[in-house]
Amino acid sequence: MTSRKRKRDALALADQLHSAAIHLLRHLRKEDDASGLSAPRLSALSVVVFGGPLTLGQLARAEQVKPPTMTRIVTGLETDGLVRREGDERDKRLTRINATPKGRRVLMAGRTRRVELLASAVERLRATELADLRRGAQLLGELIDSMRKAQ
């Protein structure tokens, strides 16, 4: 295969993966309505649960928003009892955002709803399709890891 054809094939497959990922996440995101949180709050909560505790600046960068926007999001999450602000033990000038047990429960309940919706579709696949999807998921994970390492 020529390098030009390989590049065209790679671009076509990348476009297909991109589109499939967006459509899958949009469909699963409908389950997030049950959490009662807006998409920005749910996204910030997810970052805190899986990557926290974080400073407000770190969280704003992770969510690609300006600090004043993140301050409003965190204030709402804090009011709902989903996160708390804690002083940094080493640097008293910093405040870290940490998920509360309630915040973890809300996030994990949403994740469970999304996974169950996806599982109900997966269980309808034939054995050969399941094997293909399993291998595809493994390859996708490896692809994501290689993209992280390349950055």
GROMACS .gro file of N, CA and C in nm:
model
  453
    1MET      N    1   0.085  -0.117   0.000
    1MET     CA    2   0.000   0.000   0.000
    1MET      C    3   0.090   0.124   0.000
    2THR      N    4   0.058   0.219  -0.085
    2THR     CA    5   0.137   0.342  -0.093
    2THR      C    6   0.109   0.428   0.029
    3SER      N    7   0.202   0.517   0.058
    3SER     CA    8   0.184   0.604   0.174
    3SER      C    9   0.067   0.699   0.155
    4ARG      N   10   0.042   0.739   0.029
    4ARG     CA   11  -0.071   0.828   0.001
    4ARG      C   12  -0.203   0.756   0.028
    5LYS      N   13  -0.214   0.631  -0.016
    5LYS     CA   14  -0.335   0.552   0.007
    5LYS      C   15  -0.352   0.524   0.156
    6ARG      N   16  -0.241   0.494   0.223
    6ARG     CA   17  -0.247   0.468   0.367
    6ARG      C   18  -0.298   0.591   0.441
    7LYS      N   19  -0.252   0.708   0.401
    7LYS     CA   20  -0.297   0.833   0.465
    7LYS      C   21  -0.446   0.855   0.439
    8ARG      N   22  -0.491   0.834   0.314
    8ARG     CA   23  -0.634   0.848   0.282
    8ARG      C   24  -0.719   0.752   0.365
    9ASP      N   25  -0.674   0.628   0.374
    9ASP     CA   26  -0.746   0.527   0.453
    9ASP      C   27  -0.751   0.567   0.600
   10ALA      N   28  -0.637   0.616   0.651
   10ALA     CA   29  -0.631   0.658   0.791
   10ALA      C   30  -0.726   0.774   0.816
   11LEU      N   31  -0.729   0.871   0.725
   11LEU     CA   32  -0.819   0.985   0.740
   11LEU      C   33  -0.965   0.941   0.735
   12ALA      N   34  -0.999   0.850   0.646
   12ALA     CA   35  -1.137   0.802   0.635
   12ALA      C   36  -1.178   0.728   0.762
   13LEU      N   37  -1.090   0.643   0.813
   13LEU     CA   38  -1.121   0.569   0.935
   13LEU      C   39  -1.129   0.663   1.055
   14ALA      N   40  -1.038   0.758   1.064
   14ALA     CA   41  -1.040   0.856   1.173
   14ALA      C   42  -1.171   0.935   1.171
   15ASP      N   43  -1.217   0.973   1.052
   15ASP     CA   44  -1.343   1.045   1.039
   15ASP      C   45  -1.460   0.958   1.085
   16GLN      N   46  -1.458   0.833   1.049
   16GLN     CA   47  -1.564   0.740   1.089
   16GLN      C   48  -1.564   0.720   1.241
   17LEU      N   49  -1.446   0.703   1.301
   17LEU     CA   50  -1.436   0.687   1.446
   17LEU      C   51  -1.484   0.813   1.519
   18HIS      N   52  -1.443   0.927   1.468
   18HIS     CA   53  -1.484   1.055   1.528
   18HIS      C   54  -1.635   1.069   1.528
   19SER      N   55  -1.696   1.043   1.415
   19SER     CA   56  -1.841   1.053   1.403
   19SER      C   57  -1.911   0.953   1.495
   20ALA      N   58  -1.864   0.829   1.497
   20ALA     CA   59  -1.926   0.726   1.582
   20ALA      C   60  -1.915   0.764   1.729
   21ALA      N   61  -1.799   0.815   1.771
   21ALA     CA   62  -1.780   0.854   1.911
   21ALA      C   63  -1.875   0.966   1.950
   22ILE      N   64  -1.889   1.065   1.864
   22ILE     CA   65  -1.979   1.177   1.894
   22ILE      C   66  -2.123   1.128   1.904
   23HIS      N   67  -2.167   1.046   1.809
   23HIS     CA   68  -2.305   0.997   1.811
   23HIS      C   69  -2.330   0.908   1.934
   24LEU      N   70  -2.235   0.825   1.968
   24LEU     CA   71  -2.250   0.740   2.086
   24LEU      C   72  -2.263   0.824   2.212
   25LEU      N   73  -2.174   0.920   2.228
   25LEU     CA   74  -2.178   1.003   2.349
   25LEU      C   75  -2.304   1.089   2.355
   26ARG      N   76  -2.350   1.141   2.242
   26ARG     CA   77  -2.475   1.218   2.241
   26ARG      C   78  -2.592   1.131   2.285
   27HIS      N   79  -2.596   1.009   2.235
   27HIS     CA   80  -2.706   0.919   2.271
   27HIS      C   81  -2.701   0.883   2.419
   28LEU      N   82  -2.583   0.852   2.469
   28LEU     CA   83  -2.569   0.814   2.610
   28LEU      C   84  -2.590   0.934   2.702
   29ARG      N   85  -2.559   1.053   2.654
   29ARG     CA   86  -2.571   1.174   2.736
   29ARG      C   87  -2.715   1.200   2.778
   30LYS      N   88  -2.811   1.146   2.703
   30LYS     CA   89  -2.952   1.163   2.739
   30LYS      C   90  -2.979   1.108   2.879
   31GLU      N   91  -2.902   1.008   2.920
   31GLU     CA   92  -2.917   0.952   3.054
   31GLU      C   93  -2.874   1.049   3.163
   32ASP      N   94  -2.794   1.149   3.126
   32ASP     CA   95  -2.744   1.245   3.224
   32ASP      C   96  -2.853   1.337   3.278
   33ASP      N   97  -2.963   1.350   3.206
   33ASP     CA   98  -3.072   1.435   3.252
   33ASP      C   99  -3.123   1.391   3.390
   34ALA      N  100  -3.116   1.261   3.416
   34ALA     CA  101  -3.164   1.209   3.544
   34ALA      C  102  -3.082   1.260   3.662
   35SER      N  103  -2.959   1.307   3.638
   35SER     CA  104  -2.875   1.357   3.747
   35SER      C  105  -2.924   1.493   3.797
   36GLY      N  106  -2.996   1.566   3.711
   36GLY     CA  107  -3.041   1.699   3.749
   36GLY      C  108  -2.934   1.806   3.734
   37LEU      N  109  -2.818   1.768   3.682
   37LEU     CA  110  -2.709   1.864   3.666
   37LEU      C  111  -2.696   1.905   3.519
   38SER      N  112  -2.651   2.029   3.499
   38SER     CA  113  -2.622   2.074   3.363
   38SER      C  114  -2.498   2.000   3.312
   39ALA      N  115  -2.481   1.999   3.181
   39ALA     CA  116  -2.365   1.932   3.121
   39ALA      C  117  -2.233   1.989   3.174
   40PRO      N  118  -2.218   2.122   3.185
   40PRO     CA  119  -2.090   2.175   3.238
   40PRO      C  120  -2.064   2.132   3.383
   41ARG      N  121  -2.168   2.131   3.465
   41ARG     CA  122  -2.148   2.088   3.605
   41ARG      C  123  -2.114   1.941   3.613
   42LEU      N  124  -2.182   1.860   3.534
   42LEU     CA  125  -2.156   1.716   3.535
   42LEU      C  126  -2.015   1.688   3.485
   43SER      N  127  -1.971   1.759   3.383
   43SER     CA  128  -1.837   1.741   3.330
   43SER      C  129  -1.732   1.781   3.434
   44ALA      N  130  -1.751   1.894   3.499
   44ALA     CA  131  -1.655   1.938   3.601
   44ALA      C  132  -1.653   1.840   3.718
   45LEU      N  133  -1.769   1.792   3.758
   45LEU     CA  134  -1.775   1.694   3.867
   45LEU      C  135  -1.697   1.569   3.829
   46SER      N  136  -1.710   1.525   3.705
   46SER     CA  137  -1.638   1.407   3.658
   46SER      C  138  -1.487   1.428   3.668
   47VAL      N  139  -1.440   1.544   3.628
   47VAL     CA  140  -1.296   1.573   3.636
   47VAL      C  141  -1.250   1.570   3.780
   48VAL      N  142  -1.329   1.625   3.870
   48VAL     CA  143  -1.292   1.627   4.012
   48VAL      C  144  -1.293   1.486   4.071
   49VAL      N  145  -1.396   1.409   4.039
   49VAL     CA  146  -1.406   1.273   4.093
   49VAL      C  147  -1.289   1.188   4.045
   50PHE      N  148  -1.259   1.192   3.916
   50PHE     CA  149  -1.156   1.104   3.862
   50PHE      C  150  -1.016   1.163   3.864
   51GLY      N  151  -1.003   1.295   3.877
   51GLY     CA  152  -0.870   1.356   3.872
   51GLY      C  153  -0.836   1.444   3.989
   52GLY      N  154  -0.927   1.459   4.082
   52GLY     CA  155  -0.910   1.554   4.190
   52GLY      C  156  -0.830   1.498   4.306
   53PRO      N  157  -0.811   1.578   4.408
   53PRO     CA  158  -0.853   1.718   4.417
   53PRO      C  159  -0.769   1.809   4.328
   54LEU      N  160  -0.834   1.914   4.280
   54LEU     CA  161  -0.771   2.008   4.186
   54LEU      C  162  -0.791   2.151   4.232
   55THR      N  163  -0.700   2.238   4.192
   55THR     CA  164  -0.723   2.380   4.214
   55THR      C  165  -0.827   2.427   4.114
   56LEU      N  166  -0.883   2.542   4.139
   56LEU     CA  167  -0.980   2.601   4.047
   56LEU      C  168  -0.917   2.623   3.909
   57GLY      N  169  -0.793   2.669   3.906
   57GLY     CA  170  -0.722   2.692   3.780
   57GLY      C  171  -0.701   2.562   3.702
   58GLN      N  172  -0.660   2.456   3.773
   58GLN     CA  173  -0.641   2.327   3.707
   58GLN      C  174  -0.772   2.277   3.648
   59LEU      N  175  -0.879   2.292   3.725
   59LEU     CA  176  -1.010   2.247   3.678
   59LEU      C  177  -1.056   2.329   3.558
   60ALA      N  178  -1.035   2.460   3.563
   60ALA     CA  179  -1.072   2.546   3.450
   60ALA      C  180  -0.995   2.506   3.324
   61ARG      N  181  -0.865   2.478   3.338
   61ARG     CA  182  -0.785   2.435   3.222
   61ARG      C  183  -0.835   2.301   3.169
   62ALA      N  184  -0.863   2.208   3.259
   62ALA     CA  185  -0.911   2.076   3.216
   62ALA      C  186  -1.042   2.087   3.141
   63GLU      N  187  -1.128   2.179   3.182
   63GLU     CA  188  -1.258   2.196   3.119
   63GLU      C  189  -1.257   2.300   3.007
   64GLN      N  190  -1.140   2.363   2.988
   64GLN     CA  191  -1.121   2.462   2.882
   64GLN      C  192  -1.218   2.579   2.893
   65VAL      N  193  -1.228   2.631   3.017
   65VAL     CA  194  -1.309   2.750   3.042
   65VAL      C  195  -1.225   2.849   3.121
   66LYS      N  196  -1.271   2.973   3.128
   66LYS     CA  197  -1.203   3.076   3.205
   66LYS      C  198  -1.232   3.057   3.355
   67PRO      N  199  -1.138   3.097   3.441
   67PRO     CA  200  -1.159   3.080   3.585
   67PRO      C  201  -1.291   3.137   3.639
   68PRO      N  202  -1.339   3.256   3.594
   68PRO     CA  203  -1.468   3.303   3.647
   68PRO      C  204  -1.584   3.207   3.616
   69THR      N  205  -1.580   3.147   3.499
   69THR     CA  206  -1.684   3.049   3.462
   69THR      C  207  -1.675   2.929   3.553
   70MET      N  208  -1.552   2.881   3.577
   70MET     CA  209  -1.535   2.765   3.663
   70MET      C  210  -1.575   2.797   3.807
   71THR      N  211  -1.550   2.919   3.851
   71THR     CA  212  -1.591   2.959   3.986
   71THR      C  213  -1.742   2.944   4.001
   72ARG      N  214  -1.818   2.988   3.901
   72ARG     CA  215  -1.965   2.975   3.906
   72ARG      C  216  -2.007   2.828   3.907
   73ILE      N  217  -1.941   2.746   3.825
   73ILE     CA  218  -1.974   2.603   3.819
   73ILE      C  219  -1.946   2.537   3.954
   74VAL      N  220  -1.829   2.564   4.009
   74VAL     CA  221  -1.790   2.503   4.138
   74VAL      C  222  -1.882   2.552   4.250
   75THR      N  223  -1.918   2.679   4.247
   75THR     CA  224  -2.010   2.731   4.349
   75THR      C  225  -2.143   2.656   4.345
   76GLY      N  226  -2.194   2.631   4.225
   76GLY     CA  227  -2.318   2.554   4.211
   76GLY      C  228  -2.303   2.412   4.262
   77LEU      N  229  -2.191   2.348   4.228
   77LEU     CA  230  -2.167   2.211   4.276
   77LEU      C  231  -2.152   2.209   4.428
   78GLU      N  232  -2.089   2.311   4.481
   78GLU     CA  233  -2.070   2.320   4.626
   78GLU      C  234  -2.205   2.342   4.695
   79THR      N  235  -2.288   2.427   4.640
   79THR     CA  236  -2.422   2.452   4.695
   79THR      C  237  -2.505   2.324   4.697
   80ASP      N  238  -2.487   2.241   4.594
   80ASP     CA  239  -2.559   2.114   4.586
   80ASP      C  240  -2.496   2.005   4.672
   81GLY      N  241  -2.385   2.036   4.738
   81GLY     CA  242  -2.319   1.939   4.825
   81GLY      C  243  -2.240   1.833   4.750
   82LEU      N  244  -2.199   1.862   4.627
   82LEU     CA  245  -2.130   1.764   4.544
   82LEU      C  246  -1.978   1.777   4.549
   83VAL      N  247  -1.930   1.897   4.580
   83VAL     CA  248  -1.786   1.921   4.598
   83VAL      C  249  -1.768   2.010   4.721
   84ARG      N  250  -1.644   2.012   4.768
   84ARG     CA  251  -1.610   2.105   4.875
   84ARG      C  252  -1.473   2.165   4.845
   85ARG      N  253  -1.454   2.285   4.893
   85ARG     CA  254  -1.325   2.352   4.878
   85ARG      C  255  -1.245   2.324   5.006
   86GLU      N  256  -1.119   2.288   4.985
   86GLU     CA  257  -1.032   2.258   5.099
   86GLU      C  258  -0.900   2.330   5.080
   87GLY      N  259  -0.846   2.383   5.189
   87GLY     CA  260  -0.717   2.448   5.182
   87GLY      C  261  -0.607   2.348   5.152
   88ASP      N  262  -0.508   2.392   5.076
   88ASP     CA  263  -0.394   2.307   5.044
   88ASP      C  264  -0.302   2.304   5.166
   89GLU      N  265  -0.261   2.185   5.207
   89GLU     CA  266  -0.179   2.172   5.327
   89GLU      C  267  -0.040   2.233   5.310
   90ARG      N  268   0.016   2.225   5.189
   90ARG     CA  269   0.151   2.276   5.166
   90ARG      C  270   0.153   2.424   5.131
   91ASP      N  271   0.052   2.470   5.058
   91ASP     CA  272   0.047   2.610   5.014
   91ASP      C  273  -0.086   2.668   5.059
   92LYS      N  274  -0.083   2.742   5.167
   92LYS     CA  275  -0.205   2.795   5.228
   92LYS      C  276  -0.279   2.894   5.137
   93ARG      N  277  -0.214   2.941   5.030
   93ARG     CA  278  -0.281   3.033   4.938
   93ARG      C  279  -0.375   2.960   4.844
   94LEU      N  280  -0.356   2.829   4.828
   94LEU     CA  281  -0.435   2.750   4.732
   94LEU      C  282  -0.555   2.685   4.798
   95THR      N  283  -0.658   2.671   4.717
   95THR     CA  284  -0.777   2.596   4.757
   95THR      C  285  -0.794   2.484   4.655
   96ARG      N  286  -0.820   2.367   4.705
   96ARG     CA  287  -0.842   2.252   4.616
   96ARG      C  288  -0.990   2.214   4.620
   97ILE      N  289  -1.038   2.171   4.504
   97ILE     CA  290  -1.177   2.127   4.490
   97ILE      C  291  -1.176   1.975   4.500
   98ASN      N  292  -1.257   1.922   4.591
   98ASN     CA  293  -1.262   1.778   4.614
   98ASN      C  294  -1.407   1.732   4.608
   99ALA      N  295  -1.430   1.616   4.553
   99ALA     CA  296  -1.567   1.561   4.547
   99ALA      C  297  -1.610   1.512   4.684
  100THR      N  298  -1.736   1.531   4.714
  100THR     CA  299  -1.793   1.476   4.838
  100THR      C  300  -1.844   1.334   4.807
  101PRO      N  301  -1.874   1.258   4.911
  101PRO     CA  302  -1.934   1.127   4.886
  101PRO      C  303  -2.062   1.137   4.803
  102LYS      N  304  -2.142   1.239   4.827
  102LYS     CA  305  -2.264   1.258   4.748
  102LYS      C  306  -2.229   1.284   4.602
  103GLY      N  307  -2.126   1.365   4.577
  103GLY     CA  308  -2.083   1.394   4.441
  103GLY      C  309  -2.037   1.268   4.370
  104ARG      N  310  -1.964   1.183   4.439
  104ARG     CA  311  -1.920   1.056   4.380
  104ARG      C  312  -2.040   0.967   4.349
  105ARG      N  313  -2.138   0.962   4.440
  105ARG     CA  314  -2.257   0.879   4.417
  105ARG      C  315  -2.336   0.928   4.296
  106VAL      N  316  -2.355   1.060   4.286
  106VAL     CA  317  -2.430   1.116   4.173
  106VAL      C  318  -2.360   1.083   4.042
  107LEU      N  319  -2.227   1.101   4.039
  107LEU     CA  320  -2.153   1.075   3.917
  107LEU      C  321  -2.157   0.927   3.882
  108MET      N  322  -2.136   0.841   3.978
  108MET     CA  323  -2.134   0.697   3.950
  108MET      C  324  -2.272   0.646   3.911
  109ALA      N  325  -2.378   0.704   3.965
  109ALA     CA  326  -2.513   0.663   3.925
  109ALA      C  327  -2.536   0.697   3.778
  110GLY      N  328  -2.490   0.813   3.736
  110GLY     CA  329  -2.502   0.852   3.596
  110GLY      C  330  -2.421   0.761   3.505
  111ARG      N  331  -2.302   0.729   3.549
  111ARG     CA  332  -2.217   0.638   3.470
  111ARG      C  333  -2.286   0.502   3.458
  112THR      N  334  -2.343   0.455   3.567
  112THR     CA  335  -2.414   0.326   3.565
  112THR      C  336  -2.529   0.329   3.466
  113ARG      N  337  -2.605   0.438   3.465
  113ARG     CA  338  -2.717   0.449   3.370
  113ARG      C  339  -2.668   0.444   3.225
  114ARG      N  340  -2.559   0.517   3.196
  114ARG     CA  341  -2.505   0.519   3.059
  114ARG      C  342  -2.452   0.381   3.019
  115VAL      N  343  -2.379   0.317   3.110
  115VAL     CA  344  -2.322   0.185   3.080
  115VAL      C  345  -2.433   0.083   3.060
  116GLU      N  346  -2.538   0.089   3.142
  116GLU     CA  347  -2.648  -0.006   3.127
  116GLU      C  348  -2.720   0.012   2.994
  117LEU      N  349  -2.737   0.136   2.951
  117LEU     CA  350  -2.799   0.162   2.821
  117LEU      C  351  -2.714   0.103   2.709
  118LEU      N  352  -2.585   0.125   2.716
  118LEU     CA  353  -2.495   0.071   2.615
  118LEU      C  354  -2.491  -0.082   2.621
  119ALA      N  355  -2.490  -0.137   2.741
  119ALA     CA  356  -2.487  -0.283   2.757
  119ALA      C  357  -2.610  -0.348   2.697
  120SER      N  358  -2.724  -0.281   2.707
  120SER     CA  359  -2.846  -0.339   2.651
  120SER      C  360  -2.837  -0.351   2.500
  121ALA      N  361  -2.766  -0.260   2.436
  121ALA     CA  362  -2.745  -0.270   2.291
  121ALA      C  363  -2.638  -0.375   2.260
  122VAL      N  364  -2.533  -0.380   2.340
  122VAL     CA  365  -2.424  -0.474   2.316
  122VAL      C  366  -2.474  -0.618   2.330
  123GLU      N  367  -2.561  -0.643   2.427
  123GLU     CA  368  -2.604  -0.782   2.449
  123GLU      C  369  -2.689  -0.836   2.335
  124ARG      N  370  -2.735  -0.750   2.246
  124ARG     CA  371  -2.812  -0.796   2.129
  124ARG      C  372  -2.722  -0.839   2.013
  125LEU      N  373  -2.592  -0.819   2.026
  125LEU     CA  374  -2.499  -0.856   1.919
  125LEU      C  375  -2.475  -1.007   1.916
  126ARG      N  376  -2.442  -1.055   1.798
  126ARG     CA  377  -2.403  -1.196   1.784
  126ARG      C  378  -2.262  -1.216   1.842
  127ALA      N  379  -2.227  -1.341   1.867
  127ALA     CA  380  -2.097  -1.373   1.928
  127ALA      C  381  -1.981  -1.318   1.847
  128THR      N  382  -1.987  -1.331   1.715
  128THR     CA  383  -1.877  -1.281   1.632
  128THR      C  384  -1.868  -1.128   1.638
  129GLU      N  385  -1.984  -1.063   1.643
  129GLU     CA  386  -1.986  -0.917   1.654
  129GLU      C  387  -1.929  -0.874   1.790
  130LEU      N  388  -1.963  -0.948   1.894
  130LEU     CA  389  -1.910  -0.918   2.027
  130LEU      C  390  -1.757  -0.928   2.028
  131ALA      N  391  -1.706  -1.033   1.966
  131ALA     CA  392  -1.561  -1.052   1.959
  131ALA      C  393  -1.496  -0.936   1.882
  132ASP      N  394  -1.557  -0.897   1.772
  132ASP     CA  395  -1.505  -0.785   1.692
  132ASP      C  396  -1.507  -0.655   1.774
  133LEU      N  397  -1.618  -0.632   1.843
  133LEU     CA  398  -1.632  -0.510   1.922
  133LEU      C  399  -1.533  -0.510   2.038
  134ARG      N  400  -1.514  -0.623   2.100
  134ARG     CA  401  -1.418  -0.635   2.211
  134ARG      C  402  -1.277  -0.599   2.161
  135ARG      N  403  -1.239  -0.654   2.047
  135ARG     CA  404  -1.107  -0.625   1.990
  135ARG      C  405  -1.097  -0.478   1.949
  136GLY      N  406  -1.206  -0.424   1.892
  136GLY     CA  407  -1.208  -0.283   1.854
  136GLY      C  408  -1.192  -0.192   1.975
  137ALA      N  409  -1.259  -0.226   2.085
  137ALA     CA  410  -1.248  -0.147   2.208
  137ALA      C  411  -1.105  -0.152   2.262
  138GLN      N  412  -1.044  -0.269   2.254
  138GLN     CA  413  -0.905  -0.283   2.298
  138GLN      C  414  -0.812  -0.197   2.212
  139LEU      N  415  -0.832  -0.203   2.081
  139LEU     CA  416  -0.749  -0.122   1.990
  139LEU      C  417  -0.772   0.027   2.013
  140LEU      N  418  -0.895   0.065   2.036
  140LEU     CA  419  -0.925   0.206   2.061
  140LEU      C  420  -0.855   0.254   2.187
  141GLY      N  421  -0.856   0.172   2.291
  141GLY     CA  422  -0.783   0.206   2.413
  141GLY      C  423  -0.634   0.224   2.388
  142GLU      N  424  -0.577   0.134   2.309
  142GLU     CA  425  -0.435   0.143   2.275
  142GLU      C  426  -0.407   0.268   2.192
  143LEU      N  427  -0.498   0.301   2.101
  143LEU     CA  428  -0.484   0.420   2.018
  143LEU      C  429  -0.486   0.546   2.104
  144ILE      N  430  -0.577   0.551   2.200
  144ILE     CA  431  -0.586   0.666   2.291
  144ILE      C  432  -0.458   0.678   2.373
  145ASP      N  433  -0.407   0.566   2.423
  145ASP     CA  434  -0.281   0.569   2.498
  145ASP      C  435  -0.167   0.623   2.413
  146SER      N  436  -0.160   0.580   2.287
  146SER     CA  437  -0.051   0.627   2.200
  146SER      C  438  -0.066   0.777   2.170
  147MET      N  439  -0.190   0.825   2.161
  147MET     CA  440  -0.212   0.969   2.139
  147MET      C  441  -0.168   1.049   2.262
  148ARG      N  442  -0.196   0.998   2.381
  148ARG     CA  443  -0.154   1.066   2.505
  148ARG      C  444  -0.002   1.074   2.512
  149LYS      N  445   0.063   0.964   2.478
  149LYS     CA  446   0.209   0.960   2.486
  149LYS      C  447   0.273   1.051   2.383
  150ALA      N  448   0.207   1.073   2.271
  150ALA     CA  449   0.262   1.157   2.165
  150ALA      C  450   0.251   1.306   2.197
  151GLN      N  451   0.170   1.341   2.294
  151GLN     CA  452   0.150   1.483   2.326
  151GLN      C  453   0.262   1.537   2.411
   0.00000   0.00000   0.00000
